Coordinates of N, CA and C in Angstrom, one line a residue:
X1 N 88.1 49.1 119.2 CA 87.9 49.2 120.7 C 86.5 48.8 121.0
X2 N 85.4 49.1 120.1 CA 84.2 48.3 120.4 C 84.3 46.9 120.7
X3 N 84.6 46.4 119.7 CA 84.8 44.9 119.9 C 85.7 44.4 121.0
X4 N 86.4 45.3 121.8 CA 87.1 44.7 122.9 C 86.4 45.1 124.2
X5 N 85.6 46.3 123.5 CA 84.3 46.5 124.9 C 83.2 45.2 124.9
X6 N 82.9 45.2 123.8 CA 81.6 43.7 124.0 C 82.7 42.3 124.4
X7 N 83.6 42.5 124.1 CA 84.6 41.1 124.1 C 84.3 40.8 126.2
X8 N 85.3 42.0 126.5 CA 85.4 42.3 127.4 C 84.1 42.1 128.3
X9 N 83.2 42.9 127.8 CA 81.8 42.9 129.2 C 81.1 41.5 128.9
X10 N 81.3 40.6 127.9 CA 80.3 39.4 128.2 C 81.1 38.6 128.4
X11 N 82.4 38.5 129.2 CA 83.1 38.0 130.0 C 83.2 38.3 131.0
X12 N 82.6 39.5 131.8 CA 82.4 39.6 133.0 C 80.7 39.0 133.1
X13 N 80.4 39.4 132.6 CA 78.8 39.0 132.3 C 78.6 37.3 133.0
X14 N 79.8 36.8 132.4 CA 79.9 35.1 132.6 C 80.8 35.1 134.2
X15 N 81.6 36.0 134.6 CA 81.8 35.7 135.6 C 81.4 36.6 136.6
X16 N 80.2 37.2 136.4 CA 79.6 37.7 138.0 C 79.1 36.8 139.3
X17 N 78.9 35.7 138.6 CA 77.7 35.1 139.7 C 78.8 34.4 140.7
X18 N 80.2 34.5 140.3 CA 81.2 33.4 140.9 C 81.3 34.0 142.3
X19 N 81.5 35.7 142.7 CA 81.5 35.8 143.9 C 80.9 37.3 144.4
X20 N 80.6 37.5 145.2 CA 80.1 39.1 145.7 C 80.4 39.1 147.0
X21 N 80.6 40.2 147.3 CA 81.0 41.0 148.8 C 80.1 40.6 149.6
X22 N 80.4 40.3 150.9 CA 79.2 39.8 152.1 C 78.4 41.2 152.6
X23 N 79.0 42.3 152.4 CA 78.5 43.3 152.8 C 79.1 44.9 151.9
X24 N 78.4 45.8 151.9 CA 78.6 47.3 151.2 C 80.1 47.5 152.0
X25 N 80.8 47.4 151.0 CA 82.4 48.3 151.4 C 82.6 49.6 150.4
X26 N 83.3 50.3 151.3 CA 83.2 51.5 150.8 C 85.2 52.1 151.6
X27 N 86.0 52.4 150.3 CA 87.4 53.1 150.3 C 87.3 54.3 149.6
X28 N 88.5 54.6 149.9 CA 89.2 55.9 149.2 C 90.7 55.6 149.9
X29 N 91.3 56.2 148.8 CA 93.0 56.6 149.2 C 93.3 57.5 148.4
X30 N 94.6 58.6 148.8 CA 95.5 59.2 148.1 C 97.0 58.7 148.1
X31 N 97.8 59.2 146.6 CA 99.2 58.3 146.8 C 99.8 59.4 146.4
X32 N 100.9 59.3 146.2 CA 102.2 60.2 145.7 C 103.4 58.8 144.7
X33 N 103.4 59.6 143.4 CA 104.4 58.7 142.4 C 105.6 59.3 142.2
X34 N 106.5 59.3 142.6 CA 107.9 59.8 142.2 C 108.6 59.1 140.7
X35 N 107.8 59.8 139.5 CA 107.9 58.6 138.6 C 109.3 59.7 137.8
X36 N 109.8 58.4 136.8 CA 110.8 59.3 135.2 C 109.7 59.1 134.5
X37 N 110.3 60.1 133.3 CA 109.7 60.4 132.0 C 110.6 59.7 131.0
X38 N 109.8 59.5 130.0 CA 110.7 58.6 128.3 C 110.5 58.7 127.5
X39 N 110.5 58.6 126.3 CA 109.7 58.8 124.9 C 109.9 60.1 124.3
X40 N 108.7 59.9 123.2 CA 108.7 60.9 122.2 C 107.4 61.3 121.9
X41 N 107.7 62.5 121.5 CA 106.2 63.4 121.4 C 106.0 63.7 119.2
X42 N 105.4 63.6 118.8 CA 104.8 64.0 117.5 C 103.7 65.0 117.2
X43 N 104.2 65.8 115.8 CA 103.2 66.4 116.0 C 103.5 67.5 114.3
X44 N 102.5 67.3 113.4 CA 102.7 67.4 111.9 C 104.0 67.2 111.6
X45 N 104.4 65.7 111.6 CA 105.6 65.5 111.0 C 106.6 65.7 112.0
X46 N 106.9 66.6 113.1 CA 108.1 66.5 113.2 C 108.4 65.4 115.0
X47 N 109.5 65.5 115.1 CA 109.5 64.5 116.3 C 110.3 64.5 117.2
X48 N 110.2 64.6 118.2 CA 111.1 65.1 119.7 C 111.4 64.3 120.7
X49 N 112.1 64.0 121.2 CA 112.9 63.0 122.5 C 112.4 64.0 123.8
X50 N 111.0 63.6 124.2 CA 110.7 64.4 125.8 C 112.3 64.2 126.6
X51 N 112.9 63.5 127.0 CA 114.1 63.1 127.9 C 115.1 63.4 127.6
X52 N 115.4 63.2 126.1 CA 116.9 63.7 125.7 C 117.1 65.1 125.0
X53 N 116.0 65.5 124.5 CA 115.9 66.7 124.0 C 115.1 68.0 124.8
X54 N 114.1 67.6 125.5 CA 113.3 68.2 126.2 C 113.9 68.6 127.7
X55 N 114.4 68.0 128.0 CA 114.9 67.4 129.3 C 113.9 67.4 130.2
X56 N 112.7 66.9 130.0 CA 111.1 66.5 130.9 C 112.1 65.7 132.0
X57 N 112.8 64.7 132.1 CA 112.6 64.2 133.0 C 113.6 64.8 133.8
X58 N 114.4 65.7 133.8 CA 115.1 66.1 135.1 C 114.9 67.5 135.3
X59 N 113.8 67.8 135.8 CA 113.6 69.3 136.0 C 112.2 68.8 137.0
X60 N 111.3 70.1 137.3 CA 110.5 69.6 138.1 C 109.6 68.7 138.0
X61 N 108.7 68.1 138.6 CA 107.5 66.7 138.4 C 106.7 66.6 139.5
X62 N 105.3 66.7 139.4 CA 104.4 66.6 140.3 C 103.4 65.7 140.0
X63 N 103.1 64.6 140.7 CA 102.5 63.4 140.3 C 101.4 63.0 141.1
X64 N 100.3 63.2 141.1 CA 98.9 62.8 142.1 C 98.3 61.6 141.4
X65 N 97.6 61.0 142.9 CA 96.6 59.8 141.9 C 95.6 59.7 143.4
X66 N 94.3 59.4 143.0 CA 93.0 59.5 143.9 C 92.3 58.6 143.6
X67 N 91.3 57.7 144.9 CA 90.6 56.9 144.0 C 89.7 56.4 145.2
X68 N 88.6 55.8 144.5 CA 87.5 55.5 145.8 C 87.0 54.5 144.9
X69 N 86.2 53.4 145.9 CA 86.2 52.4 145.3 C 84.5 52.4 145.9
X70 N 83.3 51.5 145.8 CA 82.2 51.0 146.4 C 82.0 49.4 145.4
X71 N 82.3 48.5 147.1 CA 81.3 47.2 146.6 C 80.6 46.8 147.4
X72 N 79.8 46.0 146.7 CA 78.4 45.6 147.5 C 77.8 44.3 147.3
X73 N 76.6 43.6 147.8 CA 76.5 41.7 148.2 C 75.5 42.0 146.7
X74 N 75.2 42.9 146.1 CA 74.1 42.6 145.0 C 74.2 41.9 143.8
X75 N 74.0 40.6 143.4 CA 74.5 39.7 142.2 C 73.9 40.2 141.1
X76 N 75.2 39.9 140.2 CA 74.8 40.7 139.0 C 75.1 42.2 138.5
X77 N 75.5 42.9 139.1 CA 75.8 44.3 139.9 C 77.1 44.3 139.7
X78 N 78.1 45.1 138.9 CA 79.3 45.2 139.2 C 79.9 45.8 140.3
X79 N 81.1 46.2 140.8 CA 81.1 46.9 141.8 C 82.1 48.1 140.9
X80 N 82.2 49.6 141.9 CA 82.7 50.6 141.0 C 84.1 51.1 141.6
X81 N 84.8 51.9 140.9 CA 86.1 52.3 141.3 C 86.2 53.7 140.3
X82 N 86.7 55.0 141.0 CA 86.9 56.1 140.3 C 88.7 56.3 140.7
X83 N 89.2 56.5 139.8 CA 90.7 56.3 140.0 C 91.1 57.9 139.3
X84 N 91.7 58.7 139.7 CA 92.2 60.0 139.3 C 93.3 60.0 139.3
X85 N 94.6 60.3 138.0 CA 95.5 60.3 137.9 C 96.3 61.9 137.2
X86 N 96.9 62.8 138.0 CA 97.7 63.8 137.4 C 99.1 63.8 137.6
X87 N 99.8 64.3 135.8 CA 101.3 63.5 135.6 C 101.7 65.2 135.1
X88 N 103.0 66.2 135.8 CA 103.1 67.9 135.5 C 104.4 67.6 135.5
X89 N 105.1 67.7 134.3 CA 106.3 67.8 134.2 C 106.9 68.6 133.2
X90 N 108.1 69.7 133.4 CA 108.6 70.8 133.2 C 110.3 70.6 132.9
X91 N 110.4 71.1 132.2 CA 112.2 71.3 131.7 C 112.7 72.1 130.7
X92 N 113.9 72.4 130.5 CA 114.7 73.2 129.8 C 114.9 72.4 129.1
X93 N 115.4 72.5 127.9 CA 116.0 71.7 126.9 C 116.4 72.3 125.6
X94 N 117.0 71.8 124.3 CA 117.5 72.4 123.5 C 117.1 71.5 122.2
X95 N 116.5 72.2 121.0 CA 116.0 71.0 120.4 C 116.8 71.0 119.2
X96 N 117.9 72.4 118.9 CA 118.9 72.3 118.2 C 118.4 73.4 117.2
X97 N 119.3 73.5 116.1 CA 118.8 74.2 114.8 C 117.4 74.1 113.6
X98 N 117.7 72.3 113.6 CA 116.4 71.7 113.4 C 115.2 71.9 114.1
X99 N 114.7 72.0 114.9 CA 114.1 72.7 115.6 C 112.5 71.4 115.7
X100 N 111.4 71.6 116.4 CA 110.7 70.9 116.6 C 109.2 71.9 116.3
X101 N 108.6 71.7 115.4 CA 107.3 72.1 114.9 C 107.6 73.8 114.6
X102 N 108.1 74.1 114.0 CA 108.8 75.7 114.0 C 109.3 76.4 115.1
X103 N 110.1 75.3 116.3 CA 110.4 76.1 117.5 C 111.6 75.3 117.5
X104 N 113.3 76.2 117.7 CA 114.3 75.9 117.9 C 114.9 76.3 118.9
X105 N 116.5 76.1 118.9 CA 117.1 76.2 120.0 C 117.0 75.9 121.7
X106 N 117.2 76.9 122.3 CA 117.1 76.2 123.8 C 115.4 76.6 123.9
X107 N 114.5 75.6 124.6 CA 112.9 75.5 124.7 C 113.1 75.4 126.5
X108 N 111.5 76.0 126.6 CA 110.9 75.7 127.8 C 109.7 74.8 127.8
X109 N 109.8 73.6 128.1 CA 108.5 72.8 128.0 C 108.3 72.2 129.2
X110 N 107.0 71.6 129.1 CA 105.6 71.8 130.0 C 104.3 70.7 129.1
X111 N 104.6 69.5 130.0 CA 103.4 68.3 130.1 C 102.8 68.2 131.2
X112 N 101.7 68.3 130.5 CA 100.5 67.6 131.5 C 99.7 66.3 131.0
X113 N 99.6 65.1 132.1 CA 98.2 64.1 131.7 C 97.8 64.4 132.5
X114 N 96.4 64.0 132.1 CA 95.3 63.9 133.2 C 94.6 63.0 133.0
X115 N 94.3 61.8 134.0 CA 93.0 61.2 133.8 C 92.2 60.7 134.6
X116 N 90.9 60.2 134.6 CA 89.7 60.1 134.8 C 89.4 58.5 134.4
X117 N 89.5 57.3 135.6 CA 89.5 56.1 135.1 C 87.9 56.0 135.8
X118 N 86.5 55.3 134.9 CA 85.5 54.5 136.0 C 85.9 53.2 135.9
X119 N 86.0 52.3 136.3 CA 86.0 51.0 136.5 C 84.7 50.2 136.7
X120 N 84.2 49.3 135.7 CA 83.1 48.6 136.6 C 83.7 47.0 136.6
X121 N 83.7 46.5 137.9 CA 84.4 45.0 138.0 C 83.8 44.1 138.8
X122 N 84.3 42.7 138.9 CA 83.8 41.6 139.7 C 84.5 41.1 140.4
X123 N 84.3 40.6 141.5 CA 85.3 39.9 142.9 C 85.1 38.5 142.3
X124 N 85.9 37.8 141.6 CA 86.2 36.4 141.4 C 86.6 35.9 142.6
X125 N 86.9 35.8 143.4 CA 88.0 35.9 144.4 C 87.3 36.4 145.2
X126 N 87.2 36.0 146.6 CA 87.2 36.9 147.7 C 87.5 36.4 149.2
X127 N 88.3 36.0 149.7 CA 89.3 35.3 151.1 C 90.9 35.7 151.1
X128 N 91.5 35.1 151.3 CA 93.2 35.4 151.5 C 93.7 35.6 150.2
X129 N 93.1 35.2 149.1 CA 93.4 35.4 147.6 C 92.1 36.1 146.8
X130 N 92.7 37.0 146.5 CA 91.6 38.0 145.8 C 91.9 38.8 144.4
X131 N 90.4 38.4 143.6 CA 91.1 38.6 142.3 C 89.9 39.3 141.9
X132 N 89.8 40.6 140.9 CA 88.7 41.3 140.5 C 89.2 41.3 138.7
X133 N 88.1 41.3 138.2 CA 88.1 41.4 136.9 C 86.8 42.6 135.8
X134 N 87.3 43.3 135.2 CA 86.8 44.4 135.0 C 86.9 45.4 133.7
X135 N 86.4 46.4 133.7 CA 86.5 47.4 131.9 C 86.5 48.6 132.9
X136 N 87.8 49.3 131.9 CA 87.8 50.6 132.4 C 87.0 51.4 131.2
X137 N 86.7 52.8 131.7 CA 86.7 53.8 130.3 C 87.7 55.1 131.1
X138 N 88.8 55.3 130.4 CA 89.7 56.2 130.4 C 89.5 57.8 129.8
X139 N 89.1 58.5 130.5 CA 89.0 59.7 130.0 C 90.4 60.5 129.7
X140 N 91.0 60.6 128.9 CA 92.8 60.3 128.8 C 93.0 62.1 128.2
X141 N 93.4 63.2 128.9 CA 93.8 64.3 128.2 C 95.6 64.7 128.6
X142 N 96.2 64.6 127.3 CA 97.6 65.3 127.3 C 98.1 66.6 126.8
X143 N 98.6 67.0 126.9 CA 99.1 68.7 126.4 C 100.5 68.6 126.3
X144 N 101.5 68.8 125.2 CA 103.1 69.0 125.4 C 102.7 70.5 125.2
X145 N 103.6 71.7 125.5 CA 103.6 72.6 125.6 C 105.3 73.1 125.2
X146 N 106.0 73.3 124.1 CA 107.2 73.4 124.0 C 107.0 74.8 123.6
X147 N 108.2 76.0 124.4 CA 108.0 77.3 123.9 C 110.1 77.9 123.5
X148 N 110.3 78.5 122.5 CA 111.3 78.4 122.7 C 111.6 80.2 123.4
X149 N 113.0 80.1 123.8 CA 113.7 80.5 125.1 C 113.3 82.2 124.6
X150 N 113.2 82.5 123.6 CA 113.0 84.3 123.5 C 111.8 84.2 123.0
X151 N 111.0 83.7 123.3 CA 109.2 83.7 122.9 C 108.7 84.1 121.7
X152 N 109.7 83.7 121.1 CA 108.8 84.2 119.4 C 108.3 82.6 118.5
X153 N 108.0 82.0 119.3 CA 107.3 80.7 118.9 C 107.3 79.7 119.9
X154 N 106.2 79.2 119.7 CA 105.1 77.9 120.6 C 104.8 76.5 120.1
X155 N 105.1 75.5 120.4 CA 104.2 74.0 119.8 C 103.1 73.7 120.8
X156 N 102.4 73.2 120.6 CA 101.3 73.0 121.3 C 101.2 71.1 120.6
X157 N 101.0 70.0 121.1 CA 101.2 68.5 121.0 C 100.0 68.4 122.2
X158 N 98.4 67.7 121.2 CA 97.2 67.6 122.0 C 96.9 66.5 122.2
X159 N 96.9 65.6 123.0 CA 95.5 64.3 122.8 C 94.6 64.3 123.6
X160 N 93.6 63.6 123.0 CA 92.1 63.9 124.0 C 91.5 62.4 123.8
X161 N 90.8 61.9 124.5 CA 90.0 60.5 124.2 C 89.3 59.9 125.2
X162 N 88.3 58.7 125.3 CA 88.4 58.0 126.5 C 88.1 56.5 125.4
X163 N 89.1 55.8 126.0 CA 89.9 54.6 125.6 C 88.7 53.3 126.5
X164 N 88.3 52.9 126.0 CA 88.2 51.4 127.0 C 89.3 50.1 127.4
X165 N 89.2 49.9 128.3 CA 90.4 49.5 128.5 C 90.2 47.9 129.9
X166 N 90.7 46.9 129.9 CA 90.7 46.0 130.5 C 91.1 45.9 131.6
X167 N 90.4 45.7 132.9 CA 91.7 45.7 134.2 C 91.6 44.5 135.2
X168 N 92.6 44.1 135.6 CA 92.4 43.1 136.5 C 93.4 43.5 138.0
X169 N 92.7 43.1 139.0 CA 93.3 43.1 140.2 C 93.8 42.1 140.9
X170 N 95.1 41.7 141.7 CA 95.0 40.7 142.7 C 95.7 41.0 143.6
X171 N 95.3 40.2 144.9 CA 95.9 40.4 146.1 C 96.1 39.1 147.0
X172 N 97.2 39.2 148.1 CA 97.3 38.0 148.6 C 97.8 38.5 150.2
X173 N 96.6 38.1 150.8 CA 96.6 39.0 152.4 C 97.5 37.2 153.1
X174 N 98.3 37.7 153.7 CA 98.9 37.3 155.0 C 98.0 37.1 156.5
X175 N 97.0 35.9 156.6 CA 96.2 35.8 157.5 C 96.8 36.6 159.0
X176 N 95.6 37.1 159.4 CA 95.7 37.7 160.9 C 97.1 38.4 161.2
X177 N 97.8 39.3 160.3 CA 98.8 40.0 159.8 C 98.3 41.6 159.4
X178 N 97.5 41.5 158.6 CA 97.2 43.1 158.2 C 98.1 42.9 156.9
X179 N 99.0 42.2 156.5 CA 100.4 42.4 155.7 C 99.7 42.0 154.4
X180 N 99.9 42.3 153.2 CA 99.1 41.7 151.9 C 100.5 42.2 150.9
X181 N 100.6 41.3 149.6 CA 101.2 41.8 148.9 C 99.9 41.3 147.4
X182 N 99.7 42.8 145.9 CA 99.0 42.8 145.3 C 99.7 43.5 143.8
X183 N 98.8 43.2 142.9 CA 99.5 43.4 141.2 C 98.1 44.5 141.0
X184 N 97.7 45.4 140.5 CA 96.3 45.6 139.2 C 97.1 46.8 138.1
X185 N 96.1 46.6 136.9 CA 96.8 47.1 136.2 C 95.4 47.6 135.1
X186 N 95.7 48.4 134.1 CA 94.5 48.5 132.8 C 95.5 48.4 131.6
X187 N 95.2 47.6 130.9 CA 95.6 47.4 129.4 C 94.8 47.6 128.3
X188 N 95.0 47.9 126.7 CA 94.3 48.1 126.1 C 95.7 47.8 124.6
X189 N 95.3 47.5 123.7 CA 96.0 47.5 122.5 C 95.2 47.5 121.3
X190 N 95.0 48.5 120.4 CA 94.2 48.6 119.0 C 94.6 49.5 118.2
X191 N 94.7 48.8 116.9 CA 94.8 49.4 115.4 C 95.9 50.6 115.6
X192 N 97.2 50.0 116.4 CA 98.3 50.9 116.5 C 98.3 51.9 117.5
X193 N 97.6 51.9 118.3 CA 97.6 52.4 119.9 C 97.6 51.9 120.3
X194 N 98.2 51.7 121.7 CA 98.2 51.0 123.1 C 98.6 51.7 124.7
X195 N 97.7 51.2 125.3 CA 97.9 51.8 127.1 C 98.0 50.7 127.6
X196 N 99.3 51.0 128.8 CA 99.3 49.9 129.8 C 99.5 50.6 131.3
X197 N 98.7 50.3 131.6 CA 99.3 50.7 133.1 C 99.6 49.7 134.6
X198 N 100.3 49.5 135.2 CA 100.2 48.7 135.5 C 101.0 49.3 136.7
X199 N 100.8 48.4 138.5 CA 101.4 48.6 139.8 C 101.4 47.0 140.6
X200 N 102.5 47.2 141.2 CA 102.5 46.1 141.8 C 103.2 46.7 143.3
X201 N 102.6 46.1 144.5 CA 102.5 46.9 145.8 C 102.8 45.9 146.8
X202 N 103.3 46.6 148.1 CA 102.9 45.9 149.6 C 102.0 46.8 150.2
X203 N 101.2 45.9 151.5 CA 100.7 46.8 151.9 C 100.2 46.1 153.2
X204 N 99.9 47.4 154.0 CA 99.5 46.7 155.5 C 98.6 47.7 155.9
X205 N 97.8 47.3 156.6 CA 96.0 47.2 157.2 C 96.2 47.5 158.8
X206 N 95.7 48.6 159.3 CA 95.7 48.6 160.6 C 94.4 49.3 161.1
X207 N 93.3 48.6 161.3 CA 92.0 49.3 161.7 C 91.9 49.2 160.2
X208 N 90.9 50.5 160.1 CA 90.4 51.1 158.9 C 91.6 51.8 158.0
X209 N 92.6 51.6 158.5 CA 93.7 52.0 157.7 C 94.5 51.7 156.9
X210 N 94.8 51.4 155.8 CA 95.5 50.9 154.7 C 96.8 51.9 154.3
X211 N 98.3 51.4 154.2 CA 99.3 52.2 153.7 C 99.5 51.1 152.6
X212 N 100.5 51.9 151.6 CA 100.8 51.0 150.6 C 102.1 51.9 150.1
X213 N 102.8 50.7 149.3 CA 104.3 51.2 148.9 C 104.4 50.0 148.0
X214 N 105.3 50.7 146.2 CA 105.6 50.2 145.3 C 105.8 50.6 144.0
X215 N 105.6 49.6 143.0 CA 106.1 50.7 142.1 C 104.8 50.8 141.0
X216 N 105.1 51.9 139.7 CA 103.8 52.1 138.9 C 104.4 52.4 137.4
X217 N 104.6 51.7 136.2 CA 104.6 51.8 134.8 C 103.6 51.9 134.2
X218 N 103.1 53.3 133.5 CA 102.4 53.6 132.8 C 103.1 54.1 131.5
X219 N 102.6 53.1 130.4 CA 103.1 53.8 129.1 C 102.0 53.9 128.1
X220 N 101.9 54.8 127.5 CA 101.1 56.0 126.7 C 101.4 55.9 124.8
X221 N 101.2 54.9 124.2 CA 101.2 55.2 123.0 C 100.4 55.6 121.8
X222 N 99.4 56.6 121.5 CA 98.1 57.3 121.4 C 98.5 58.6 120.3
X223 N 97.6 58.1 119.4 CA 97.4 59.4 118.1 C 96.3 60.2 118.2
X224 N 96.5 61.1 117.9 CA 95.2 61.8 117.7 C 95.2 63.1 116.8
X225 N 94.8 62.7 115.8 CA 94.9 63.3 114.4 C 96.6 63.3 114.0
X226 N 96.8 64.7 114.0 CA 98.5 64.8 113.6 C 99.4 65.0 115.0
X227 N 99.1 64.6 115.8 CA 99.7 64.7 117.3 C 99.5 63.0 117.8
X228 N 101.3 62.9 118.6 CA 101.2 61.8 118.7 C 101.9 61.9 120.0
X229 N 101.6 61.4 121.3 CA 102.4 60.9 122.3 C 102.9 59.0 122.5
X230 N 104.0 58.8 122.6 CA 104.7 57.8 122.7 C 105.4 57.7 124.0
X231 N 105.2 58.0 125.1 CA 105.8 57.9 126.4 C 105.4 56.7 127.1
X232 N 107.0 56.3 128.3 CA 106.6 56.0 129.2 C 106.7 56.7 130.7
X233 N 106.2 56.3 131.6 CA 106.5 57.1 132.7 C 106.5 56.0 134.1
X234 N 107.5 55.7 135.0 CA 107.2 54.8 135.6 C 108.5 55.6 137.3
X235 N 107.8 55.3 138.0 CA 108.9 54.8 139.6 C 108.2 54.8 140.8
X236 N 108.6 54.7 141.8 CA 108.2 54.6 142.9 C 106.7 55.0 143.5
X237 N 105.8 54.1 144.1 CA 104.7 55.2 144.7 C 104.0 55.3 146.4
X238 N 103.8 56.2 147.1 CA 103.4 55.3 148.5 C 102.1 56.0 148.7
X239 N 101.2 55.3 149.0 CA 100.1 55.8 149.4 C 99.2 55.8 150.8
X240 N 98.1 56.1 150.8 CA 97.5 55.9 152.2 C 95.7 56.2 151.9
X241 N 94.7 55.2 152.6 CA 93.7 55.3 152.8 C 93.0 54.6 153.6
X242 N 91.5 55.0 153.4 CA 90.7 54.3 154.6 C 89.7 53.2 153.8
X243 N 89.0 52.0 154.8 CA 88.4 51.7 154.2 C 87.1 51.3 155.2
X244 N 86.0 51.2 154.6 CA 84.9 50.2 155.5 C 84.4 49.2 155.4

C-alpha cells in the first residue's frame, strides 16, 4: 500500500498544473442508500454467509453518507473532500448445529461500518466535462456482532484500518440545463485485500442546489489478524446539497 501511495501521489504531482478552479468553491451534501448486503464474515477459522445464514440483508438497515468538499485557484494545491459513510444492519438468522465461532442455532446479529474518507485531488477537467483525480486515506472500522438466541454466547468479527486508496471523478453537465450525468469511485487492491467503491448518478442544479439520484457498490474484502470481512453491499441512493 506504500508503494501505491507514492505510485499514486507523483501522478498527481504531474498532473496538477493541467487545471484549477477559477475561484474558492465550497459544498456539502447529505444522501440516503437503500443498499443489500452479501458475503461472508471470518473469524478464527470459522465462516458465515452474512445473507444466507445471518439473514443481514432482510431485516432492518440504516445507511448514511456526508460529505463536504473545498476547491480553490491555488496551483499546486490539491483540493479536499471529507466523505462520511455509515452502513447498521441487523437480523435474525440460524447458523445451524455447527454453529459459528462457538455460537449456534437461531442468532441475533448486528453490523456496523463506519467510515471516514479525506480525499486530496485535482480538477483535470474543468467545463462541460469534468474529471478529478486523487488518493484517498480511508479510516475503515467494522464490527459483526453475532449473539445466539438464549444469551449464553457471543462472536464478536473486528476490522480496523485506514487503507489508501485511489479515486477518480467524472461528470458531464448538459449546458444551460442544470441536468449533468457523473461516475466517482475509490479503488484499492493489495497482497490479497481489496476495496472498491464506486457510484454512478444523475443530477440536477437549481441555484445553489444540487439533488442527485443513483446507484452505489461498495465491496469490502479486508483481514485483520484472524477476522475477515468479505462483503458486498450495493442499491439505490438519493441525495441533496448546497454548493458555492
Amino acid at each position: 500500500m506504500r508503494k501505491l501511495m507514492l505510485a499514486v501521489g507523483g501522478s498527481l504531482f504531474l498532473v496538477a498544473p493541467v487545471s484549477q478552479a477559477d475561484v474558492v468553491g465550497l459544498g456539502a451534501s447529505v444522501s440516503y442508500w437503500d443498499s443489500d448486503l452479501s458475503g461472508q464474515a471470518a473469524t478464527n477459522n470459522d465462516l458465515v454467509d452474512v445473507e444466507n445464514d445471518l439473514n443481514l440483508d432482510n431485516d432492518a438497515n440504516a445507511n448514511a453518507n456526508a460529505s463536504l468538499y473545498l476547491e480553490h485557484p491555488v496551483p499546486l494545491l490539491p483540493n479536499v473532500r471529507l466523505n462520511y459513510t455509515l452502513v447498521e444492519q441487523s437480523g435474525r438468522g440460524d447458523v445451524g448445529l455447527a454453529g459459528f465461532d462457538g455460537v449456534t442455532g437461531d442468532v441475533q446479529s448486528d453490523l456496523d461500518l463506519e467510515q471516514l474518507d479525506l480525499t486530496l485531488y485535482y480538477e483535470v477537467l474543468d467545463n462541460w466535462v469534468n474529471l478529478d483525480l486523487g488518493l484517498t486515506a480511508r479510516d475503515l472500522t467494522g464490527d459483526l456482532i453475532v449473539r445466539q438466541a438464549n444469551g449464553l454466547a457471543t462472536s464478536e468479527t473486528s476490522i480496523d484500518g485506514v487503507i489508501p486508496m485511489g479515486y477518480l471523478a467524472a461528470r458531464f453537465d448538459l449546458p444551460l440545463t442544470g441536468v449533468s450525468v457523473g461516475a466517482e469511485g475509490n479503488f484499492i487492491s493489495f497482497d490479497g485485500d481489496s476495496l472498491h467503491d464506486f457510484n454512478a448518478y444523475g443530477q440536477y442544479e437549481i441555484s445553489l442546489i444540487q439533488f442527485r439520484a443513483g446507484y452505489r457498490q461498495m465491496s469490502i474484502d479486508y483481514e485483520d489478524g484472524n477476522d475477515r470481512l468479505d462483503v458486498e453491499i450495493g442499491g439505490p441512493f438519493v441525495s441533496a446539497g448546497v454548493s458555492f
